[in-house]
């Protein structure tokens, strides 16, 4: 009955935004989906702006729901966080990412994988040791796993989160600061945690060609990151104009629909072939 209810909510195409935002699952739905191993990862290419070369992918969670189709993370991550199910989800997704990494390495492709870490899992100070064990078991350099953390979320449980991040760094994992510029303590976080990558939020990339303020913010952030020895990634690059501007501002990497959407791992080789043509 719940399924029918959800289906009805979901199947109003001309009101999709509204119906999608009213999609709500229960803890039981999510626990069952975890038990059935229904959560998968899609991978979005991260390429060098200078050359277009594929250097990394970001792993984005997807739920191919057996009855309602592909569900985006916005509809289940918050409940996963408030119920604590996010811990189990994170471990499963990291296992999937590491298997993918191992697979790529076996095919002589050293492509880093970025995984999103919820602030909730940063309260688990065992996480660094557990992740390290997983990489050792598969003989993977921890550096190839980039952990993306949204800066605004660092505020809660700050002391604990900082300790976990420091331990992750000590184990050799790469740390990336996600959605940079959208939080309110940007500069402060930067000198407290050894991030190696800074991701410029899509809201700054959009229309940076026509909006002088946004362009100035991007430029300042890129320069700041480089001064601190960090690499920069522009998120949500959708047009060639944006790409050219980023190149001019010496942004290191780009990610967005212009380059490619998140896709199943098996579709990446075909995407790469078309992209490099
Ligand atoms: P995010 O980490 O900032 O991920 C980028 C989001 O922007 C993704 O949405 C991606 O599909 C979308 N995107 C990429 N390029 C473009 C573009 O050119 N234009 C536009 N309009 N959008 C673009 P998605 O996959 O729906 O993920 C949304 C958020 O959900 C993520 O934001 C992340 O915060 C969270 N999330 C996704 N997967 C996971 C996960 O495995 N764990 C956790 N904790 N959070 C996740
Ligand atoms: Ca991210
Ligand atoms: Ca982001
Ligand atoms: Ca985001």
mmCIF file of C-alpha atoms and ligand atoms in Angstrom:
data_model
loop_
_atom_site.group_PDB
_atom_site.id
_atom_site.type_symbol
_atom_site.label_atom_id
_atom_site.label_comp_id
_atom_site.label_asym_id
_atom_site.label_seq_id
_atom_site.Cartn_x
_atom_site.Cartn_y
_atom_site.Cartn_z
ATOM 1 C CA UNK A 1 0.000 0.000 0.000
ATOM 2 C CA UNK A 2 2.848 2.344 0.764
ATOM 3 C CA UNK A 3 4.267 1.524 -2.631
ATOM 4 C CA UNK A 4 0.967 2.374 -4.305
ATOM 5 C CA UNK A 5 0.859 5.606 -2.322
ATOM 6 C CA UNK A 6 4.396 6.484 -3.427
ATOM 7 C CA UNK A 7 3.628 5.537 -7.002
ATOM 8 C CA UNK A 8 0.667 7.882 -7.042
ATOM 9 C CA UNK A 9 2.773 10.693 -5.660
ATOM 10 C CA UNK A 10 5.449 10.048 -8.167
ATOM 11 C CA UNK A 11 3.409 9.584 -11.316
ATOM 12 C CA UNK A 12 2.273 13.143 -11.903
ATOM 13 C CA UNK A 13 4.763 14.194 -14.550
ATOM 14 C CA UNK A 14 3.598 17.781 -14.984
ATOM 15 C CA UNK A 15 4.120 18.376 -11.301
ATOM 16 C CA UNK A 16 7.334 16.426 -10.944
ATOM 17 C CA UNK A 17 9.254 18.860 -8.770
ATOM 18 C CA UNK A 18 6.483 18.945 -6.232
ATOM 19 C CA UNK A 19 5.756 15.236 -6.222
ATOM 20 C CA UNK A 20 9.425 14.365 -6.011
ATOM 21 C CA UNK A 21 9.952 16.611 -3.037
ATOM 22 C CA UNK A 22 7.016 14.959 -1.280
ATOM 23 C CA UNK A 23 8.507 11.500 -1.735
ATOM 24 C CA UNK A 24 9.119 10.266 1.746
ATOM 25 C CA UNK A 25 10.362 6.952 2.926
ATOM 26 C CA UNK A 26 10.310 5.373 6.366
ATOM 27 C CA UNK A 27 13.309 4.028 8.250
ATOM 28 C CA UNK A 28 11.950 0.539 7.528
ATOM 29 C CA UNK A 29 11.946 1.199 3.761
ATOM 30 C CA UNK A 30 15.582 2.252 3.931
ATOM 31 C CA UNK A 31 16.674 -0.581 6.208
ATOM 32 C CA UNK A 32 15.050 -3.087 3.863
ATOM 33 C CA UNK A 33 16.728 -1.513 0.837
ATOM 34 C CA UNK A 34 20.075 -1.732 2.646
ATOM 35 C CA UNK A 35 19.445 -5.382 3.535
ATOM 36 C CA UNK A 36 18.609 -6.058 -0.120
ATOM 37 C CA UNK A 37 21.724 -4.154 -1.200
ATOM 38 C CA UNK A 38 19.744 -1.839 -3.477
ATOM 39 C CA UNK A 39 21.942 1.253 -3.259
ATOM 40 C CA UNK A 40 24.397 1.669 -6.098
ATOM 41 C CA UNK A 41 26.910 4.226 -7.281
ATOM 42 C CA UNK A 42 27.023 6.212 -10.454
ATOM 43 C CA UNK A 43 30.250 7.915 -11.426
ATOM 44 C CA UNK A 44 30.675 11.434 -12.785
ATOM 45 C CA UNK A 45 33.925 12.296 -14.631
ATOM 46 C CA UNK A 46 36.351 14.896 -13.239
ATOM 47 C CA UNK A 47 38.666 16.077 -16.003
ATOM 48 C CA UNK A 48 41.683 18.380 -16.243
ATOM 49 C CA UNK A 49 40.683 21.778 -17.649
ATOM 50 C CA UNK A 50 44.002 22.185 -19.463
ATOM 51 C CA UNK A 51 43.883 18.940 -21.433
ATOM 52 C CA UNK A 52 40.464 17.415 -20.878
ATOM 53 C CA UNK A 53 42.087 14.257 -19.522
ATOM 54 C CA UNK A 54 40.017 12.068 -17.190
ATOM 55 C CA UNK A 55 41.752 11.996 -13.791
ATOM 56 C CA UNK A 56 39.028 11.097 -11.324
ATOM 57 C CA UNK A 57 35.358 10.330 -10.874
ATOM 58 C CA UNK A 58 32.895 11.297 -8.164
ATOM 59 C CA UNK A 59 30.779 8.466 -6.806
ATOM 60 C CA UNK A 60 27.144 9.519 -6.396
ATOM 61 C CA UNK A 61 24.604 7.310 -4.665
ATOM 62 C CA UNK A 62 21.519 6.114 -6.556
ATOM 63 C CA UNK A 63 18.575 4.004 -5.497
ATOM 64 C CA UNK A 64 17.019 2.098 -8.377
ATOM 65 C CA UNK A 65 13.757 1.510 -6.534
ATOM 66 C CA UNK A 66 12.053 -1.639 -7.817
ATOM 67 C CA UNK A 67 8.649 0.108 -8.062
ATOM 68 C CA UNK A 68 9.245 3.818 -8.520
ATOM 69 C CA UNK A 69 12.468 3.976 -10.525
ATOM 70 C CA UNK A 70 15.677 5.869 -9.878
ATOM 71 C CA UNK A 71 15.562 7.849 -6.640
ATOM 72 C CA UNK A 72 18.030 10.669 -6.062
ATOM 73 C CA UNK A 73 20.045 10.940 -2.829
ATOM 74 C CA UNK A 74 18.216 14.087 -1.672
ATOM 75 C CA UNK A 75 15.221 11.832 -0.931
ATOM 76 C CA UNK A 76 16.933 9.393 1.389
ATOM 77 C CA UNK A 77 20.273 10.754 2.676
ATOM 78 C CA UNK A 78 18.658 13.048 5.298
ATOM 79 C CA UNK A 79 16.632 10.163 6.803
ATOM 80 C CA UNK A 80 19.702 7.924 6.614
ATOM 81 C CA UNK A 81 21.523 10.583 8.637
ATOM 82 C CA UNK A 82 18.863 11.106 11.295
ATOM 83 C CA UNK A 83 18.389 7.349 11.820
ATOM 84 C CA UNK A 84 22.073 6.463 11.790
ATOM 85 C CA UNK A 85 21.629 4.162 8.768
ATOM 86 C CA UNK A 86 24.143 6.411 7.003
ATOM 87 C CA UNK A 87 26.989 4.501 8.714
ATOM 88 C CA UNK A 88 26.004 1.223 7.054
ATOM 89 C CA UNK A 89 25.292 2.937 3.728
ATOM 90 C CA UNK A 90 28.696 4.635 3.769
ATOM 91 C CA UNK A 91 30.525 1.372 4.418
ATOM 92 C CA UNK A 92 28.665 -0.360 1.613
ATOM 93 C CA UNK A 93 29.304 2.489 -0.826
ATOM 94 C CA UNK A 94 32.981 2.663 0.077
ATOM 95 C CA UNK A 95 33.253 -1.084 -0.508
ATOM 96 C CA UNK A 96 31.687 -0.577 -3.940
ATOM 97 C CA UNK A 97 34.058 2.318 -4.697
ATOM 98 C CA UNK A 98 37.127 0.363 -3.656
ATOM 99 C CA UNK A 99 36.089 -2.624 -5.761
ATOM 100 C CA UNK A 100 35.688 -0.247 -8.687
ATOM 101 C CA UNK A 101 39.112 1.271 -7.965
ATOM 102 C CA UNK A 102 40.673 -2.202 -7.845
ATOM 103 C CA UNK A 103 38.992 -3.022 -11.138
ATOM 104 C CA UNK A 104 40.347 0.150 -12.745
ATOM 105 C CA UNK A 105 43.849 -0.542 -11.429
ATOM 106 C CA UNK A 106 43.691 -4.060 -12.859
ATOM 107 C CA UNK A 107 43.005 -2.387 -16.200
ATOM 108 C CA UNK A 108 45.990 -0.034 -15.698
ATOM 109 C CA UNK A 109 43.795 2.951 -14.924
ATOM 110 C CA UNK A 110 44.811 4.900 -11.823
ATOM 111 C CA UNK A 111 41.689 7.022 -11.533
ATOM 112 C CA UNK A 112 40.911 8.531 -8.143
ATOM 113 C CA UNK A 113 37.398 8.075 -6.804
ATOM 114 C CA UNK A 114 35.676 10.780 -4.774
ATOM 115 C CA UNK A 115 33.198 9.585 -2.170
ATOM 116 C CA UNK A 116 30.858 11.917 -0.281
ATOM 117 C CA UNK A 117 31.085 11.628 3.487
ATOM 118 C CA UNK A 118 28.190 12.796 5.623
ATOM 119 C CA UNK A 119 29.176 14.803 8.722
ATOM 120 C CA UNK A 120 27.351 12.133 10.728
ATOM 121 C CA UNK A 121 29.940 9.491 9.855
ATOM 122 C CA UNK A 122 32.716 11.833 10.954
ATOM 123 C CA UNK A 123 31.509 11.314 14.537
ATOM 124 C CA UNK A 124 32.826 7.755 14.192
ATOM 125 C CA UNK A 125 36.486 8.004 15.107
ATOM 126 C CA UNK A 126 36.997 4.324 14.129
ATOM 127 C CA UNK A 127 36.258 5.181 10.507
ATOM 128 C CA UNK A 128 39.858 6.002 9.490
ATOM 129 C CA UNK A 129 41.178 2.646 10.745
ATOM 130 C CA UNK A 130 38.320 0.755 9.120
ATOM 131 C CA UNK A 131 38.789 2.471 5.773
ATOM 132 C CA UNK A 132 42.514 1.914 5.942
ATOM 133 C CA UNK A 133 41.975 -1.827 6.498
ATOM 134 C CA UNK A 134 39.694 -1.941 3.471
ATOM 135 C CA UNK A 135 42.307 -0.303 1.238
ATOM 136 C CA UNK A 136 45.070 -2.589 2.548
ATOM 137 C CA UNK A 137 42.954 -5.669 1.860
ATOM 138 C CA UNK A 138 42.639 -4.634 -1.795
ATOM 139 C CA UNK A 139 46.178 -3.273 -2.080
ATOM 140 C CA UNK A 140 44.967 0.222 -2.976
ATOM 141 C CA UNK A 141 46.869 3.436 -2.216
ATOM 142 C CA UNK A 142 44.626 5.385 0.210
ATOM 143 C CA UNK A 143 45.518 8.532 -1.725
ATOM 144 C CA UNK A 144 43.301 7.319 -4.588
ATOM 145 C CA UNK A 145 40.236 7.590 -2.365
ATOM 146 C CA UNK A 146 39.164 11.232 -2.114
ATOM 147 C CA UNK A 147 36.754 11.956 0.692
ATOM 148 C CA UNK A 148 34.461 14.878 -0.115
ATOM 149 C CA UNK A 149 33.205 16.806 2.882
ATOM 150 C CA UNK A 150 30.786 19.717 2.739
ATOM 151 C CA UNK A 151 32.236 22.580 4.705
ATOM 152 C CA UNK A 152 29.034 23.919 6.271
ATOM 153 C CA UNK A 153 28.458 20.567 7.894
ATOM 154 C CA UNK A 154 31.721 20.712 9.794
ATOM 155 C CA UNK A 155 30.212 23.026 12.364
ATOM 156 C CA UNK A 156 28.367 20.331 14.310
ATOM 157 C CA UNK A 157 30.502 18.057 16.478
ATOM 158 C CA UNK A 158 33.430 20.099 15.333
ATOM 159 C CA UNK A 159 36.046 18.652 17.691
ATOM 160 C CA UNK A 160 35.194 15.053 16.858
ATOM 161 C CA UNK A 161 34.878 15.680 13.130
ATOM 162 C CA UNK A 162 38.251 17.420 13.131
ATOM 163 C CA UNK A 163 39.843 14.480 14.913
ATOM 164 C CA UNK A 164 38.393 11.997 12.402
ATOM 165 C CA UNK A 165 39.524 14.157 9.483
ATOM 166 C CA UNK A 166 43.043 14.450 10.899
ATOM 167 C CA UNK A 167 43.206 10.665 11.281
ATOM 168 C CA UNK A 168 41.944 10.117 7.743
ATOM 169 C CA UNK A 169 44.649 12.439 6.489
ATOM 170 C CA UNK A 170 47.275 10.620 8.565
ATOM 171 C CA UNK A 171 46.220 7.337 6.968
ATOM 172 C CA UNK A 172 46.904 8.880 3.572
ATOM 173 C CA UNK A 173 43.398 9.517 2.257
ATOM 174 C CA UNK A 174 42.812 12.646 0.156
ATOM 175 C CA UNK A 175 40.402 15.178 1.623
ATOM 176 C CA UNK A 176 38.264 17.449 -0.492
ATOM 177 C CA UNK A 177 36.227 20.416 0.658
ATOM 178 C CA UNK A 178 32.873 20.238 -1.140
ATOM 179 C CA UNK A 179 30.494 23.070 -2.134
ATOM 180 C CA UNK A 180 33.124 25.645 -1.198
ATOM 181 C CA UNK A 181 31.763 29.117 -0.626
ATOM 182 C CA UNK A 182 28.294 28.039 0.507
ATOM 183 C CA UNK A 183 29.159 27.649 4.195
ATOM 184 C CA UNK A 184 29.888 30.543 6.461
ATOM 185 C CA UNK A 185 33.279 29.709 7.890
ATOM 186 C CA UNK A 186 35.143 28.931 4.687
ATOM 187 C CA UNK A 187 38.459 30.483 5.524
ATOM 188 C CA UNK A 188 38.574 29.184 9.064
ATOM 189 C CA UNK A 189 38.105 25.540 8.084
ATOM 190 C CA UNK A 190 40.864 25.746 5.537
ATOM 191 C CA UNK A 191 43.690 26.175 7.979
ATOM 192 C CA UNK A 192 42.348 23.675 10.486
ATOM 193 C CA UNK A 193 42.159 20.666 8.189
ATOM 194 C CA UNK A 194 44.689 19.526 5.606
ATOM 195 C CA UNK A 195 42.454 19.412 2.531
ATOM 196 C CA UNK A 196 44.112 18.629 -0.773
ATOM 197 C CA UNK A 197 41.226 19.674 -3.007
ATOM 198 C CA UNK A 198 38.715 22.515 -3.072
ATOM 199 C CA UNK A 199 35.457 22.195 -5.015
ATOM 200 C CA UNK A 200 33.911 25.446 -6.132
ATOM 201 C CA UNK A 201 30.155 25.251 -5.823
ATOM 202 C CA UNK A 202 27.999 25.318 -8.951
ATOM 203 C CA UNK A 203 26.274 28.501 -7.793
ATOM 204 C CA UNK A 204 29.517 30.439 -8.419
ATOM 205 C CA UNK A 205 30.290 28.709 -11.705
ATOM 206 C CA UNK A 206 26.864 29.510 -13.145
ATOM 207 C CA UNK A 207 26.857 32.730 -15.120
ATOM 208 C CA UNK A 208 30.337 33.659 -13.913
ATOM 209 C CA UNK A 209 30.880 34.929 -17.443
ATOM 210 C CA UNK A 210 28.366 37.722 -17.070
ATOM 211 C CA UNK A 211 28.460 38.294 -13.324
ATOM 212 C CA UNK A 212 31.645 40.108 -12.273
ATOM 213 C CA UNK A 213 31.178 39.308 -8.585
ATOM 214 C CA UNK A 214 30.944 35.573 -9.178
ATOM 215 C CA UNK A 215 33.944 35.664 -11.457
ATOM 216 C CA UNK A 216 35.947 37.526 -8.804
ATOM 217 C CA UNK A 217 34.921 35.000 -6.149
ATOM 218 C CA UNK A 218 35.985 32.061 -8.315
ATOM 219 C CA UNK A 219 39.287 33.724 -9.116
ATOM 220 C CA UNK A 220 39.980 34.520 -5.455
ATOM 221 C CA UNK A 221 39.110 30.964 -4.385
ATOM 222 C CA UNK A 222 41.339 29.409 -7.027
ATOM 223 C CA UNK A 223 44.254 31.628 -6.017
ATOM 224 C CA UNK A 224 43.662 30.948 -2.340
ATOM 225 C CA UNK A 225 43.583 27.194 -2.935
ATOM 226 C CA UNK A 226 46.758 27.262 -4.992
ATOM 227 C CA UNK A 227 48.552 29.354 -2.376
ATOM 228 C CA UNK A 228 47.622 26.700 0.176
ATOM 229 C CA UNK A 229 48.828 23.911 -2.123
ATOM 230 C CA UNK A 230 45.360 22.627 -2.970
ATOM 231 C CA UNK A 231 43.908 21.626 -6.323
ATOM 232 C CA UNK A 232 40.658 23.170 -7.520
ATOM 233 C CA UNK A 233 37.595 21.571 -9.079
ATOM 234 C CA UNK A 234 34.745 23.569 -10.590
ATOM 235 C CA UNK A 235 31.381 21.881 -10.080
ATOM 236 C CA UNK A 236 28.360 22.000 -12.364
ATOM 237 C CA UNK A 237 30.139 23.133 -15.521
ATOM 238 C CA UNK A 238 27.427 23.190 -18.167
ATOM 239 C CA UNK A 239 28.679 25.458 -20.965
ATOM 240 C CA UNK A 240 31.788 25.971 -23.068
ATOM 241 C CA UNK A 241 31.912 29.610 -21.949
ATOM 242 C CA UNK A 242 32.224 28.463 -18.343
ATOM 243 C CA UNK A 243 34.933 26.004 -19.358
ATOM 244 C CA UNK A 244 36.948 28.710 -21.163
ATOM 245 C CA UNK A 245 36.687 31.075 -18.219
ATOM 246 C CA UNK A 246 37.863 28.345 -15.832
ATOM 247 C CA UNK A 247 40.813 27.663 -18.083
ATOM 248 C CA UNK A 248 41.668 31.346 -18.101
ATOM 249 C CA UNK A 249 41.465 31.430 -14.272
ATOM 250 C CA UNK A 250 43.751 28.333 -14.011
ATOM 251 C CA UNK A 251 41.179 26.070 -12.417
ATOM 252 C CA UNK A 252 42.641 22.545 -12.337
ATOM 253 C CA UNK A 253 39.615 20.318 -12.903
ATOM 254 C CA UNK A 254 36.056 20.527 -14.092
ATOM 255 C CA UNK A 255 32.990 18.424 -13.488
ATOM 256 C CA UNK A 256 29.506 18.912 -14.896
ATOM 257 C CA UNK A 257 26.944 18.101 -17.543
ATOM 258 C CA UNK A 258 29.113 19.672 -20.277
ATOM 259 C CA UNK A 259 31.607 16.885 -19.662
ATOM 260 C CA UNK A 260 29.328 14.102 -18.548
ATOM 261 C CA UNK A 261 26.559 13.196 -16.118
ATOM 262 C CA UNK A 262 26.964 10.542 -13.443
ATOM 263 C CA UNK A 263 26.730 7.128 -15.094
ATOM 264 C CA UNK A 264 27.043 3.425 -14.375
ATOM 265 C CA UNK A 265 30.659 2.209 -14.233
ATOM 266 C CA UNK A 266 30.206 0.100 -17.341
ATOM 267 C CA UNK A 267 29.266 3.200 -19.373
ATOM 268 C CA UNK A 268 32.456 5.109 -18.523
ATOM 269 C CA UNK A 269 34.698 3.579 -21.243
ATOM 270 C CA UNK A 270 32.233 4.548 -23.979
ATOM 271 C CA UNK A 271 31.883 8.045 -22.526
ATOM 272 C CA UNK A 272 35.688 8.387 -22.411
ATOM 273 C CA UNK A 273 36.043 7.301 -26.006
ATOM 274 C CA UNK A 274 33.533 9.895 -27.206
ATOM 275 C CA UNK A 275 34.974 12.581 -24.947
ATOM 276 C CA UNK A 276 38.534 12.155 -26.204
ATOM 277 C CA UNK A 277 37.553 12.059 -29.891
HETATM 278 P P1 LIG B 1 27.305 17.015 -4.391
HETATM 279 O O1 LIG B 1 28.304 16.178 -3.653
HETATM 280 O O2 LIG B 1 27.554 18.475 -4.430
HETATM 281 O O3 LIG B 1 27.201 16.377 -5.829
HETATM 282 C C1 LIG B 1 27.003 17.128 -7.016
HETATM 283 C C2 LIG B 1 25.567 17.050 -7.480
HETATM 284 O O4 LIG B 1 25.400 17.900 -8.620
HETATM 285 C C3 LIG B 1 25.138 15.658 -7.955
HETATM 286 O O5 LIG B 1 23.739 15.517 -7.673
HETATM 287 C C4 LIG B 1 25.375 15.749 -9.454
HETATM 288 O O6 LIG B 1 24.620 14.810 -10.206
HETATM 289 C C5 LIG B 1 24.941 17.156 -9.728
HETATM 290 N N1 LIG B 1 25.581 17.719 -10.915
HETATM 291 C C6 LIG B 1 26.774 17.409 -11.459
HETATM 292 N N2 LIG B 1 27.042 18.166 -12.542
HETATM 293 C C7 LIG B 1 25.991 19.007 -12.684
HETATM 294 C C8 LIG B 1 25.673 20.045 -13.643
HETATM 295 O O7 LIG B 1 26.415 20.355 -14.569
HETATM 296 N N3 LIG B 1 24.483 20.699 -13.458
HETATM 297 C C9 LIG B 1 23.629 20.386 -12.458
HETATM 298 N N4 LIG B 1 22.485 21.047 -12.365
HETATM 299 N N5 LIG B 1 23.898 19.418 -11.536
HETATM 300 C C10 LIG B 1 25.068 18.734 -11.655
HETATM 301 P P2 LIG B 1 23.156 14.227 -6.947
HETATM 302 O O8 LIG B 1 23.814 12.997 -7.467
HETATM 303 O O9 LIG B 1 21.681 14.318 -6.996
HETATM 304 O O10 LIG B 1 23.639 14.397 -5.451
HETATM 305 C C11 LIG B 1 23.159 15.429 -4.639
HETATM 306 C C12 LIG B 1 23.885 15.468 -3.315
HETATM 307 O O11 LIG B 1 23.583 14.311 -2.545
HETATM 308 C C13 LIG B 1 25.399 15.492 -3.455
HETATM 309 O O12 LIG B 1 25.843 16.807 -3.740
HETATM 310 C C14 LIG B 1 25.825 14.993 -2.097
HETATM 311 O O13 LIG B 1 25.817 16.036 -1.159
HETATM 312 C C15 LIG B 1 24.715 14.012 -1.751
HETATM 313 N N6 LIG B 1 25.184 12.648 -2.022
HETATM 314 C C16 LIG B 1 25.219 11.960 -3.188
HETATM 315 N N7 LIG B 1 25.734 10.738 -3.025
HETATM 316 C C17 LIG B 1 26.047 10.637 -1.704
HETATM 317 C C18 LIG B 1 26.638 9.614 -0.902
HETATM 318 O O14 LIG B 1 26.998 8.516 -1.357
HETATM 319 N N8 LIG B 1 26.810 9.898 0.436
HETATM 320 C C19 LIG B 1 26.444 11.088 0.973
HETATM 321 N N9 LIG B 1 26.646 11.282 2.290
HETATM 322 N N10 LIG B 1 25.902 12.074 0.244
HETATM 323 C C20 LIG B 1 25.705 11.862 -1.078
HETATM 324 CA CA1 LIG B 2 30.465 15.948 -3.646
HETATM 325 CA CA1 LIG B 3 29.447 19.641 -4.450
HETATM 326 CA CA1 LIG B 4 26.041 20.000 -3.204
#
